[in-house]
Coordinates of C-alpha atoms in Angstrom, one line a residue:
X24 CA -29.3 31.9 32.3
X25 CA -26.6 29.3 32.6
X26 CA -24.6 31.7 34.9
X27 CA -27.5 32.2 37.1
X28 CA -28.2 28.5 37.2
X29 CA -24.6 27.7 38.0
X30 CA -24.5 30.1 40.9
X31 CA -27.7 28.8 42.3
X32 CA -26.5 25.1 42.1
X33 CA -23.4 26.3 44.0
X34 CA -25.7 27.8 46.8
X35 CA -28.1 24.8 47.1
X36 CA -25.4 22.3 47.3
X37 CA -23.5 24.3 49.8
X38 CA -26.5 24.0 51.9
X39 CA -26.9 20.4 51.3
X40 CA -23.5 20.1 52.6
X41 CA -24.2 21.6 55.8
X42 CA -27.0 18.9 56.3
X43 CA -24.9 16.2 55.0
X44 CA -22.2 16.9 57.9
X45 CA -25.2 17.3 60.5
X46 CA -26.5 14.0 59.3
X47 CA -23.4 12.1 59.5
X48 CA -22.9 10.2 62.8
X49 CA -19.3 8.8 63.6
X50 CA -21.0 6.4 65.8
X51 CA -23.4 5.0 63.2
X52 CA -21.7 2.8 60.5
X53 CA -24.9 3.3 58.4
X54 CA -25.3 6.7 58.6
X55 CA -23.8 7.5 54.8
X56 CA -26.2 4.8 53.6
X57 CA -29.2 6.5 55.2
X58 CA -28.3 9.7 53.6
X59 CA -28.2 7.8 50.4
X60 CA -31.5 6.5 50.7
X61 CA -33.1 9.9 51.7
X62 CA -31.4 11.4 48.7
X63 CA -32.5 9.0 46.4
X64 CA -36.2 8.6 47.5
X65 CA -36.4 12.5 47.2
X66 CA -34.9 12.3 43.7
X67 CA -37.0 9.7 42.8
X68 CA -40.2 11.8 44.0
X69 CA -38.8 14.8 42.2
X70 CA -38.1 12.9 38.9
X71 CA -41.7 11.6 38.8
X72 CA -43.4 14.9 39.4
X73 CA -41.1 16.7 36.8
X74 CA -41.9 14.0 34.3
X75 CA -45.6 14.2 34.8
X76 CA -45.6 18.1 34.9
X77 CA -43.7 18.5 31.6
X78 CA -45.6 15.4 30.0
X79 CA -42.4 13.5 29.5
X80 CA -41.8 10.0 28.7
X81 CA -39.0 8.1 30.4
X82 CA -37.2 5.0 29.3
X83 CA -34.8 2.9 31.1
X84 CA -32.8 2.7 27.9
X85 CA -32.0 6.5 28.7
X86 CA -30.8 5.6 32.0
X87 CA -28.5 2.7 30.7
X88 CA -27.1 5.1 28.4
X89 CA -26.5 7.7 30.9
X90 CA -25.3 5.3 33.4
X91 CA -21.5 6.0 33.3
X92 CA -22.4 9.7 34.4
X93 CA -24.8 8.5 37.1
X94 CA -22.3 6.1 38.4
X95 CA -19.6 8.4 38.9
X96 CA -21.8 10.9 40.7
X97 CA -23.4 8.4 43.1
X98 CA -20.1 6.6 43.8
X99 CA -18.3 10.0 44.7
X100 CA -21.5 11.5 46.8
X101 CA -21.5 8.0 48.7
X102 CA -17.5 8.1 49.4
X103 CA -18.1 11.9 50.4
X104 CA -20.8 11.0 52.9
X105 CA -18.4 8.5 54.5
X106 CA -15.7 11.1 54.5
X107 CA -17.9 13.5 56.5
X108 CA -17.9 11.1 59.5
X109 CA -14.1 11.5 59.9
X110 CA -13.2 15.1 58.9
X111 CA -14.7 18.6 59.1
X112 CA -16.9 19.9 56.7
X113 CA -14.8 23.2 56.2
X114 CA -11.7 20.9 55.1
X115 CA -13.6 18.2 53.2
X116 CA -15.8 20.2 51.1
X117 CA -12.8 22.3 49.4
X118 CA -10.7 19.1 48.9
X119 CA -13.7 17.4 47.2
X120 CA -14.5 20.3 45.0
X121 CA -11.0 20.7 43.6
X122 CA -12.9 18.2 41.2
X123 CA -13.5 21.4 39.0
X124 CA -9.8 21.5 38.3
X125 CA -9.9 17.8 37.0
X126 CA -13.1 18.6 34.8
X127 CA -11.7 21.6 33.1
X128 CA -8.5 20.2 32.4
X129 CA -10.1 17.0 30.9
X130 CA -12.8 19.1 29.0
X131 CA -9.6 21.2 27.3
X132 CA -7.7 18.3 26.5
X133 CA -10.4 16.4 24.7
X134 CA -12.6 19.1 23.2
X135 CA -10.4 22.0 22.1
X136 CA -12.1 25.2 22.8
X137 CA -11.0 28.8 22.8
X138 CA -11.1 30.7 25.9
X139 CA -10.3 34.3 26.3
X140 CA -7.5 35.6 28.8
X141 CA -10.1 36.8 31.4
X142 CA -11.6 33.3 31.2
X143 CA -8.4 31.5 31.8
X144 CA -7.5 33.8 34.6
X145 CA -10.9 33.5 36.3
X146 CA -10.8 29.7 36.2
X147 CA -7.3 29.6 37.8
X148 CA -8.3 32.1 40.4
X149 CA -11.2 30.1 41.3
X150 CA -9.5 26.6 41.3
X151 CA -6.5 27.8 43.1
X152 CA -8.7 29.5 45.9
X153 CA -10.6 26.4 46.5
X154 CA -7.3 24.3 47.0
X155 CA -5.7 27.0 48.9
X156 CA -8.7 27.3 51.3
X157 CA -8.1 23.6 52.2
X158 CA -4.4 24.2 52.9
X159 CA -5.1 27.4 55.0
X160 CA -7.7 25.2 57.0
X161 CA -5.4 22.5 57.6
X162 CA -2.6 24.9 58.7
X163 CA -5.0 26.9 61.0
X164 CA -6.6 23.9 62.7
X165 CA -3.2 22.2 63.4
X166 CA -1.8 25.7 64.9
X167 CA -4.7 26.0 67.1
X168 CA -4.6 22.5 68.4
X169 CA -0.8 22.8 69.4
X170 CA -1.4 26.4 71.1
X171 CA -4.4 25.2 73.0
X172 CA -3.2 21.5 73.5
X173 CA -6.3 20.3 72.1
X174 CA -7.1 16.6 72.0
X175 CA -8.3 15.7 68.4
X176 CA -11.8 14.1 68.2
X177 CA -11.8 10.9 66.3
X178 CA -14.2 12.4 63.8
X179 CA -11.9 15.1 62.7
X180 CA -8.6 13.1 62.8
X181 CA -6.5 14.0 59.3
X182 CA -5.6 10.1 59.2
X183 CA -5.1 8.9 55.7
X184 CA -8.7 7.3 55.9
X185 CA -10.1 10.9 56.5
X186 CA -8.2 12.5 53.5
X187 CA -8.8 9.5 51.2
X188 CA -12.5 10.1 51.1
X189 CA -12.7 13.5 49.7
X190 CA -9.8 13.0 47.4
X191 CA -11.7 9.9 45.9
X192 CA -14.8 12.2 45.8
X193 CA -12.8 14.8 43.8
X194 CA -11.5 12.2 41.1
X195 CA -14.9 10.6 40.4
X196 CA -17.1 13.7 40.6
X197 CA -14.4 15.3 38.3
X198 CA -15.0 12.5 35.7
X199 CA -18.7 12.3 36.2
X200 CA -18.6 16.2 35.5
X201 CA -16.4 15.6 32.5
X202 CA -18.8 13.1 31.1
X203 CA -21.8 15.3 31.8
X204 CA -20.0 17.8 29.5
X205 CA -19.6 15.2 26.8
X206 CA -23.2 14.0 27.1
X207 CA -24.9 17.4 27.5
X208 CA -22.6 19.9 25.8
X209 CA -19.9 18.5 23.5
X210 CA -21.6 15.6 21.8
X211 CA -25.3 16.2 22.9
X212 CA -25.8 12.4 23.6
X213 CA -28.9 12.8 25.6
X214 CA -31.2 15.9 26.4
X215 CA -31.3 17.9 29.6
X216 CA -34.7 16.3 30.7
X217 CA -33.6 12.8 30.1
X218 CA -30.2 13.4 31.8
X219 CA -31.9 14.7 34.9
X220 CA -34.7 11.8 35.0
X221 CA -32.0 9.2 34.4
X222 CA -29.7 10.3 37.0
X223 CA -32.5 10.6 39.7
X224 CA -34.2 7.4 38.9
X225 CA -30.8 5.5 39.1
X226 CA -30.4 7.3 42.4
X227 CA -33.6 6.2 43.5
X228 CA -32.8 2.5 42.3
X229 CA -29.7 2.3 44.4
X230 CA -31.5 3.7 47.3
X231 CA -34.1 1.3 47.2
X232 CA -31.3 -1.7 47.1
X233 CA -29.7 -0.3 50.1
X234 CA -32.8 0.2 52.0
X235 CA -33.6 -3.6 51.3
X236 CA -30.2 -4.5 52.6
X237 CA -30.6 -2.3 55.8
X238 CA -34.0 -4.2 56.2
X239 CA -32.3 -7.3 55.9
X240 CA -29.7 -6.4 58.4
X241 CA -32.4 -5.1 60.7
X242 CA -30.9 -1.6 60.9
X243 CA -33.4 0.9 62.4
X244 CA -34.4 3.3 59.7
X245 CA -37.5 5.3 59.2
X246 CA -37.8 8.1 56.3
X247 CA -40.3 10.2 58.3
X248 CA -37.9 10.5 61.3
X249 CA -34.9 11.6 59.1
X250 CA -35.4 15.3 59.1
X251 CA -31.9 16.5 58.7
X252 CA -31.0 13.9 56.1
X253 CA -34.4 14.9 54.2
X254 CA -33.2 18.7 54.2
X255 CA -29.8 17.4 52.8
X256 CA -31.9 15.4 50.0
X257 CA -34.2 18.3 49.2
X258 CA -31.2 21.0 48.8
X259 CA -29.1 18.3 46.7
X260 CA -32.2 17.6 44.3
X261 CA -32.8 21.4 43.8
X262 CA -29.2 22.0 43.0
X263 CA -29.1 19.0 40.6
X264 CA -32.2 20.4 38.7
X265 CA -30.4 23.6 37.9
X266 CA -26.9 22.0 37.5
X267 CA -28.1 20.1 34.3
X268 CA -29.3 23.2 32.5
X269 CA -26.0 25.2 33.4
X270 CA -23.8 22.2 32.3
X271 CA -25.8 22.0 29.0
X272 CA -25.2 25.4 28.1
X273 CA -21.5 26.0 28.9
X274 CA -19.8 23.1 30.6
X275 CA -16.3 24.1 30.6
X276 CA -17.2 27.4 32.3
X277 CA -20.1 26.4 34.4
X278 CA -18.0 23.4 36.0
X279 CA -15.4 25.4 38.0
X280 CA -18.3 27.9 39.1
X281 CA -20.3 25.0 40.6
X282 CA -17.3 23.7 42.2
X283 CA -17.0 26.8 44.3
X284 CA -20.2 25.6 46.4
X285 CA -17.3 24.6 48.9
X286 CA -17.0 28.3 49.5
X287 CA -20.7 28.3 50.8
X288 CA -20.2 25.2 52.6
X289 CA -17.4 26.6 54.7
X290 CA -19.3 29.9 55.2
X291 CA -22.2 27.9 56.5
X292 CA -20.1 25.7 58.5
X293 CA -18.7 28.8 60.4
X294 CA -22.3 30.1 60.8
X295 CA -24.0 27.0 62.1
X296 CA -21.2 24.7 63.4
X297 CA -19.7 27.8 65.1
X298 CA -16.3 27.7 63.6
X299 CA -14.3 30.6 62.4
X300 CA -12.5 32.0 59.4
X301 CA -9.2 33.6 59.5
X302 CA -8.2 36.7 57.5
X303 CA -6.2 34.7 55.1
X304 CA -9.3 32.5 54.7
X305 CA -11.6 35.5 53.9
X306 CA -9.3 36.9 51.4
X307 CA -9.3 33.6 49.4
X308 CA -13.1 33.4 49.7
X309 CA -13.2 36.9 48.3
X310 CA -10.7 36.1 45.4
X311 CA -13.0 33.1 44.3
X312 CA -15.9 35.4 44.4
X313 CA -14.1 37.7 42.1
X314 CA -13.2 34.9 39.9
X315 CA -17.2 34.0 39.6
X316 CA -17.9 37.6 38.9
X317 CA -15.2 37.8 35.9
X318 CA -16.5 34.7 34.4
X319 CA -20.0 36.4 34.3
X320 CA -18.5 39.5 32.9
X321 CA -16.6 37.5 30.2
X322 CA -19.8 35.6 29.1
X323 CA -21.3 39.0 28.0
X324 CA -18.1 40.3 26.0

């Protein structure tokens, strides 16, 4: 089931990316904080319902133990939200999700595991495709602007600031996923249920602090009027639920599969943000999907 959970996580997080972009306002310096608040509130609601439904008992000592993982994820996501104010989703998402390469390398270095040739080939294909997609997107947009003499919108400028945030996301997310592999798969320091509750309640705690800061600053914010950001939080939380179980079963293979949610992000951005894919980009997307299929086949060998 881990393979199905990994694929489902990728799809759900691809949907979340679309709504993150729609909820990012370059003119609102607090838009990223508003997204953090909505994601945290929804995760807190989900954690409470999940705990009551399964009859679990949560302790903040578990959250403290899992804090290194939670901190990496929350920091990376916040940086990602900020970055979406300055750069197109179809570029940001693939760059961010090169984090899968960081995770796989760290897991292979610190925890010796034997991979079949087909698994190695698939991982290389997936990670190369994610990186190549970002390169092609940058090249395509630059050429289009030169040909049409288009003035670059401020929110899409490829300045150092714009690229800094998705790269930072990749680094911290890669570290977080690596630590998740350690906590859930390699050393089993915490159960899947407690990892899920710890992360979601930590996110809720951060969200409440930020909400309090916005109130002090008298920044207008009402959760019931945040439809787009609420949708982003719902997809994010659903993806997180399946992510934990995928990582606990086979972290070193699940990680690069989940990283391909950037592919779904790009496709959705093209569909709903009215952007287009070039033939080269379609080929790369297909190659990544083939890599995913090969990993699924390899798991059955």
